[in-house]
mmCIF file of C-alpha atoms in Angstrom:
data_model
loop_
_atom_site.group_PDB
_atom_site.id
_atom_site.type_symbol
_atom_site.label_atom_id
_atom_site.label_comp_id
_atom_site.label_asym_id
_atom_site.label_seq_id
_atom_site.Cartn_x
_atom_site.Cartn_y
_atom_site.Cartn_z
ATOM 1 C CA UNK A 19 -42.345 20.296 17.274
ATOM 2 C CA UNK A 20 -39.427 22.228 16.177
ATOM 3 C CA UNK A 21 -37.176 21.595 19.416
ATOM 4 C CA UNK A 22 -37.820 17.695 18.891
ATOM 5 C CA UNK A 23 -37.142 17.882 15.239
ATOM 6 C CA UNK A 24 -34.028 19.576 16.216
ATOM 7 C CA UNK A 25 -33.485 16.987 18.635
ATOM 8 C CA UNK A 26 -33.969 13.994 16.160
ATOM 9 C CA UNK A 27 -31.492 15.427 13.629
ATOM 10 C CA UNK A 28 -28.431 16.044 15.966
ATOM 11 C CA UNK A 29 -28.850 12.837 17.080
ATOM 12 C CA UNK A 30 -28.687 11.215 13.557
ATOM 13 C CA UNK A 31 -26.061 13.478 12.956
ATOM 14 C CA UNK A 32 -24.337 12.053 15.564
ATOM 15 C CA UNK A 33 -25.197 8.631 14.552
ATOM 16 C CA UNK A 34 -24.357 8.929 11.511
ATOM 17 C CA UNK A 35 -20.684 10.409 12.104
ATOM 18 C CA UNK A 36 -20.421 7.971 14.633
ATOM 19 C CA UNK A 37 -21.099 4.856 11.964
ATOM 20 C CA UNK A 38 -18.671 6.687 9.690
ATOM 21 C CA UNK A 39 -15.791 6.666 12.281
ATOM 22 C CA UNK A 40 -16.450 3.512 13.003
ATOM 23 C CA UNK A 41 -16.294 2.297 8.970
ATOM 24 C CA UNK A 42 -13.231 4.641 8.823
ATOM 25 C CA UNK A 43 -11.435 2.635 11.159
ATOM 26 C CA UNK A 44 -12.247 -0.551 10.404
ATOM 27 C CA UNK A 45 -10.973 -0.140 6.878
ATOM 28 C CA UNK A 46 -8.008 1.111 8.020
ATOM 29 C CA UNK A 47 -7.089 -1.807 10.484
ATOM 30 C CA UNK A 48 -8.148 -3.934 7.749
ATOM 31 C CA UNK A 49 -5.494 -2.095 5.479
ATOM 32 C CA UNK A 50 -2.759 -2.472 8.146
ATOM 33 C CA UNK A 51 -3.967 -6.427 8.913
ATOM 34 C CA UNK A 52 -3.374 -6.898 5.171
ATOM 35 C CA UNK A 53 -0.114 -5.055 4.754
ATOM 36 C CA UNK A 54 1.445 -6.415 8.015
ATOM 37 C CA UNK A 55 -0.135 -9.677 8.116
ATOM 38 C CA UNK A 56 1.371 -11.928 10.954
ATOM 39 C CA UNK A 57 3.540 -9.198 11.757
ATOM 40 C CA UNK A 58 -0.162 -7.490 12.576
ATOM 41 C CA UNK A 59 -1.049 -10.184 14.910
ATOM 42 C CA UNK A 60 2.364 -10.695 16.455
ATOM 43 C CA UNK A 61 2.110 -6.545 17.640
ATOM 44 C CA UNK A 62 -1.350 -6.525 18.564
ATOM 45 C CA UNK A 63 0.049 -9.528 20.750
ATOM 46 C CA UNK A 64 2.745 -7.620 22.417
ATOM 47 C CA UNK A 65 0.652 -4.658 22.856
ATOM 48 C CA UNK A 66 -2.697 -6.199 24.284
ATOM 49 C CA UNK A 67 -4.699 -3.891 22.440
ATOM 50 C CA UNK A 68 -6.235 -2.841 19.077
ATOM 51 C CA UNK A 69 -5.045 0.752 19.259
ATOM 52 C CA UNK A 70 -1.567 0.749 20.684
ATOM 53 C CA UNK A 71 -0.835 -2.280 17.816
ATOM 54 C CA UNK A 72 -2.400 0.071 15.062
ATOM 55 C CA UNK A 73 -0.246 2.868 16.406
ATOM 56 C CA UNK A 74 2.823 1.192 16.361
ATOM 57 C CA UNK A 75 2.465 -0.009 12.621
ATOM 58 C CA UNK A 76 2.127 3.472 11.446
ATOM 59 C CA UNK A 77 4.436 4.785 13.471
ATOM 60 C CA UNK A 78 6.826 1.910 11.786
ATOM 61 C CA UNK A 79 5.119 3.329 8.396
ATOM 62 C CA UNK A 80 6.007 7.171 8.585
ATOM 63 C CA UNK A 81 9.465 6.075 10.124
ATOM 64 C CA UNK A 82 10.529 3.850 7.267
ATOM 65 C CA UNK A 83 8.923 6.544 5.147
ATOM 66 C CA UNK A 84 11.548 8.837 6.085
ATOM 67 C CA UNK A 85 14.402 6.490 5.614
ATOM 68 C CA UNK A 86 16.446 6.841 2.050
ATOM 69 C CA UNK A 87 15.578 3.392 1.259
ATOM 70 C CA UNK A 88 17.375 1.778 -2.013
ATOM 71 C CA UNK A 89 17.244 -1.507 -3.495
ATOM 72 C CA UNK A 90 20.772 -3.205 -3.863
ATOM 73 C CA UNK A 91 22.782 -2.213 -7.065
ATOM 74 C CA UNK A 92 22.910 -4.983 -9.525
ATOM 75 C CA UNK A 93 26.800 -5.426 -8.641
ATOM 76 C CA UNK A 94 26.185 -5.806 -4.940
ATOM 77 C CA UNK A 95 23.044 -7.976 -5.687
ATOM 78 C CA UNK A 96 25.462 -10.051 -7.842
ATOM 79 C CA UNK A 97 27.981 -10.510 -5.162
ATOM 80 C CA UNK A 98 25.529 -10.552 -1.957
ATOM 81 C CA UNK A 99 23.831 -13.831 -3.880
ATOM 82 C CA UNK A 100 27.596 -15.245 -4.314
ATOM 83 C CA UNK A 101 28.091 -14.737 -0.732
ATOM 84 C CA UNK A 102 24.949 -16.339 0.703
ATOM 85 C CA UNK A 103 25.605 -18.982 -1.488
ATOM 86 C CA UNK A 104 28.828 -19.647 -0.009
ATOM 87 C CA UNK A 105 27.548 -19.517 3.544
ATOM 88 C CA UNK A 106 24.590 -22.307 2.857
ATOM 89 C CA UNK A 107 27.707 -24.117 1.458
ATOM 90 C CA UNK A 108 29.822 -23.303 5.083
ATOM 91 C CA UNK A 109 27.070 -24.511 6.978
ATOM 92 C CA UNK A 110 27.752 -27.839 6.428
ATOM 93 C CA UNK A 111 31.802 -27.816 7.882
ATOM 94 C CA UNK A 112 30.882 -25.097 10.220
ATOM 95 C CA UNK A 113 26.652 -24.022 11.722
ATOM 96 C CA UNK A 114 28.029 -21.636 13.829
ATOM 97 C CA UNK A 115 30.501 -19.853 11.195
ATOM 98 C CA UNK A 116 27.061 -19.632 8.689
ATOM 99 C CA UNK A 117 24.715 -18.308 11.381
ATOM 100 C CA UNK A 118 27.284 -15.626 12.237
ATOM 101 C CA UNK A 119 28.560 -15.368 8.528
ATOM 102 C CA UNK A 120 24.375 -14.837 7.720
ATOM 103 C CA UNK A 121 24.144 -12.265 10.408
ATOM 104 C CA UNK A 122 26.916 -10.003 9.316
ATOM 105 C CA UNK A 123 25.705 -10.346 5.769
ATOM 106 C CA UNK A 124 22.066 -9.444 6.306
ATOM 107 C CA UNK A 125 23.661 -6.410 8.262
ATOM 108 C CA UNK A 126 25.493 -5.801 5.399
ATOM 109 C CA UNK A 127 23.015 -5.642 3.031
ATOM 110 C CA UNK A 128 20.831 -3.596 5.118
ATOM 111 C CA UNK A 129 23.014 -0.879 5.614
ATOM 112 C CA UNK A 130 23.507 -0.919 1.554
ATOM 113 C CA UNK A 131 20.307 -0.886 1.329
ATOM 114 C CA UNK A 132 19.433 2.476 3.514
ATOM 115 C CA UNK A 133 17.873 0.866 6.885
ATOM 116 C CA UNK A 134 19.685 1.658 10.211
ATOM 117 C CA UNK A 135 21.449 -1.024 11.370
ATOM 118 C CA UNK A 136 22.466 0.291 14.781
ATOM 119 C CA UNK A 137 19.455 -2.262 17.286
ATOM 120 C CA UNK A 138 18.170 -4.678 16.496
ATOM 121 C CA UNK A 139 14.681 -4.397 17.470
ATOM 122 C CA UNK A 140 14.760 -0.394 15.336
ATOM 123 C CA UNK A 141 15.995 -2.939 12.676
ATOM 124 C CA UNK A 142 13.530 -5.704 12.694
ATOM 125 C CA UNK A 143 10.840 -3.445 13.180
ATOM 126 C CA UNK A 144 11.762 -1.355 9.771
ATOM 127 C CA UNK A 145 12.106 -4.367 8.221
ATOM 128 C CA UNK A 146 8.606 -5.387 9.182
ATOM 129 C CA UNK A 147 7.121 -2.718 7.013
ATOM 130 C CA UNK A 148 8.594 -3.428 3.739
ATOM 131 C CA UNK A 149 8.977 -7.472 4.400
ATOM 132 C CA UNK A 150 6.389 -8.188 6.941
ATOM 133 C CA UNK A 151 6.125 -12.041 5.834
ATOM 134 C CA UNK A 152 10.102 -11.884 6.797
ATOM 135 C CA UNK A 153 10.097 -9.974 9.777
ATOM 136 C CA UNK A 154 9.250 -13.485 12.028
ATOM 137 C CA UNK A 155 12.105 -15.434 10.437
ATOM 138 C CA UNK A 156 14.540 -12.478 10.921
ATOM 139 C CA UNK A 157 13.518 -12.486 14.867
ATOM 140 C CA UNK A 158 14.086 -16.136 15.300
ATOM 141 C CA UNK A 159 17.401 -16.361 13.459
ATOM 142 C CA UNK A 160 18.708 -13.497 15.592
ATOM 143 C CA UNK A 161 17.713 -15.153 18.471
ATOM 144 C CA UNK A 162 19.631 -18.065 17.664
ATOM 145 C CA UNK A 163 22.648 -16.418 16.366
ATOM 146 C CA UNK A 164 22.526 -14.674 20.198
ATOM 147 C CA UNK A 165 22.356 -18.378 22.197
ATOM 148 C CA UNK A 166 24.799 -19.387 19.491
ATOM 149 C CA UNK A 167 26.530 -16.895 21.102
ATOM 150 C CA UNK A 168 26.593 -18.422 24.541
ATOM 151 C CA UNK A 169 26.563 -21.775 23.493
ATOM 152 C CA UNK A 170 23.323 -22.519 23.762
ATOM 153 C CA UNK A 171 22.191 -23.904 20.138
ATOM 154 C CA UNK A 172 22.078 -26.826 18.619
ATOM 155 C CA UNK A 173 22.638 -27.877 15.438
ATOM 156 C CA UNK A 174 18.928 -28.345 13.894
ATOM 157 C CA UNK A 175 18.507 -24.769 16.192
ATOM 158 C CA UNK A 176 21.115 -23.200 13.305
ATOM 159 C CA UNK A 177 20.293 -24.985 10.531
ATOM 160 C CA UNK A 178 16.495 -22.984 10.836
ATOM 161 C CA UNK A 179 18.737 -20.180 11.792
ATOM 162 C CA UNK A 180 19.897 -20.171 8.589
ATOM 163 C CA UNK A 181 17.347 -20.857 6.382
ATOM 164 C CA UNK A 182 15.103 -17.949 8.253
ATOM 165 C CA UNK A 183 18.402 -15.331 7.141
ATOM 166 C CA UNK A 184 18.024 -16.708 3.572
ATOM 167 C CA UNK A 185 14.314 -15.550 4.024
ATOM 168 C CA UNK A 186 15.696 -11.906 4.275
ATOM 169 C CA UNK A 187 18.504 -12.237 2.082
ATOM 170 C CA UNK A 188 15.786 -13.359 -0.976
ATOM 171 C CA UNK A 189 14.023 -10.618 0.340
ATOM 172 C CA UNK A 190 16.232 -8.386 -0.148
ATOM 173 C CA UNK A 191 17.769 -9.247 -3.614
ATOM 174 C CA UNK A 192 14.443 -9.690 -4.476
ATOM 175 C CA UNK A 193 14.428 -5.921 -4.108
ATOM 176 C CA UNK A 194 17.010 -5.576 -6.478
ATOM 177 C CA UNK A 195 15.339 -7.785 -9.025
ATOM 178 C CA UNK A 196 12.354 -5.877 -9.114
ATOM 179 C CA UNK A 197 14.015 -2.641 -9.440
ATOM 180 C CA UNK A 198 16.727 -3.681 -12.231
ATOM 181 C CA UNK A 199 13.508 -5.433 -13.959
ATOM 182 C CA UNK A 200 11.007 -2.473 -13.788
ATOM 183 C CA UNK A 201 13.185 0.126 -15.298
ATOM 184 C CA UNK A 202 16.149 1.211 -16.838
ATOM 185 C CA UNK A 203 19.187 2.006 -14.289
ATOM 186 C CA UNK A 204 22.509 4.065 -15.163
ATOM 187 C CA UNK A 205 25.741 2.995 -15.118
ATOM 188 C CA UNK A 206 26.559 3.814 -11.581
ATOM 189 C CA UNK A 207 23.437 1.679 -10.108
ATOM 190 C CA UNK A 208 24.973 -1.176 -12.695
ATOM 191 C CA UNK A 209 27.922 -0.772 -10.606
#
């Protein structure tokens, strides 16, 4: 009796660490799902499998982790807003000028802001972890601004083009806004 009882309890042991593994990583994709949302989906897409997506996002995690990430002084948030204001105005004399005029501003901001800038899909991906909802939008407007480039867009192509930048722009100086709002800066981050 005292080999099978032996027996019995390394198997529900086993079991039992088994079912916890399995619980253990089922909440965590369910933590990444609800972090990344689409931007979940869209990986686990590209990748073809569970794992290899999962990987990915936390390898995007402890990357962007490690990046001196700041929100946008109240100064630059200020005159970033004035700026994208003035290229929704542009886009109306000149779509291309406001989908390039968007691109170099979202770079702009970014690199303010702490993210490499350097490629594009390094930048989209850090993006994706602290604006997942955004990440989409940011892809397609590039995209445009690059057959823009080659003149392959049309005019409704750059007028989404533009409104997906302004996703990343609010974004952004949405950023700001919660910083300046949630507690008190200096006068340097005023400036």
């Amino acid at each position: 009796m005292g080999t099978v009882l032996t027996i019995v309890i390394i198997v529900v042991v086993v079991l039992a660490a088994a079912a916890l593994l399995f619980m253990y990583q089922r909440r965590r994709s369910g933590e990444l799902q609800q972090r990344f949302g689409p931007e979940y989906e869209r990986t686990l897409e590209e990748s073809g499998d569970r794992r290899g997506a999962e990987r990915e996002l936390r390898s995007r995690e402890r990357r962007v982790s490690r990046l001196d990430i700041v929100p946008l002084s109240r100064g630059s948030a200020a005159a970033y807003e004035a700026e994208w204001a003035e290229v929704r105005q542009s886009f109306v004399d000149r779509p291309a000028g406001a989908v390039a005029d968007a691109d170099r501003l979202v770079l702009r901001m970014m690199r303010e802001s702490g993210y490499p800038v350097d490629e594009f899909d390094q930048r989209v991906n850090d993006i994706s972890v602290d604006h997942p909802e955004v990440a989409a939008h940011y892809r397609d407007a590039h995209r445009v601004a690059v057959a823009d480039s080659r003149g392959e867009a049309g005019t409704e192509d750059l007028r989404q083009a533009v409104t997906a930048y302004g996703q990343l722009v609010d974004a952004l100086l949405h950023d700001s806004a919660e910083r300046h709002t949630t507690r008190p800066t200096t006068a340097e981050e005023q400036a």
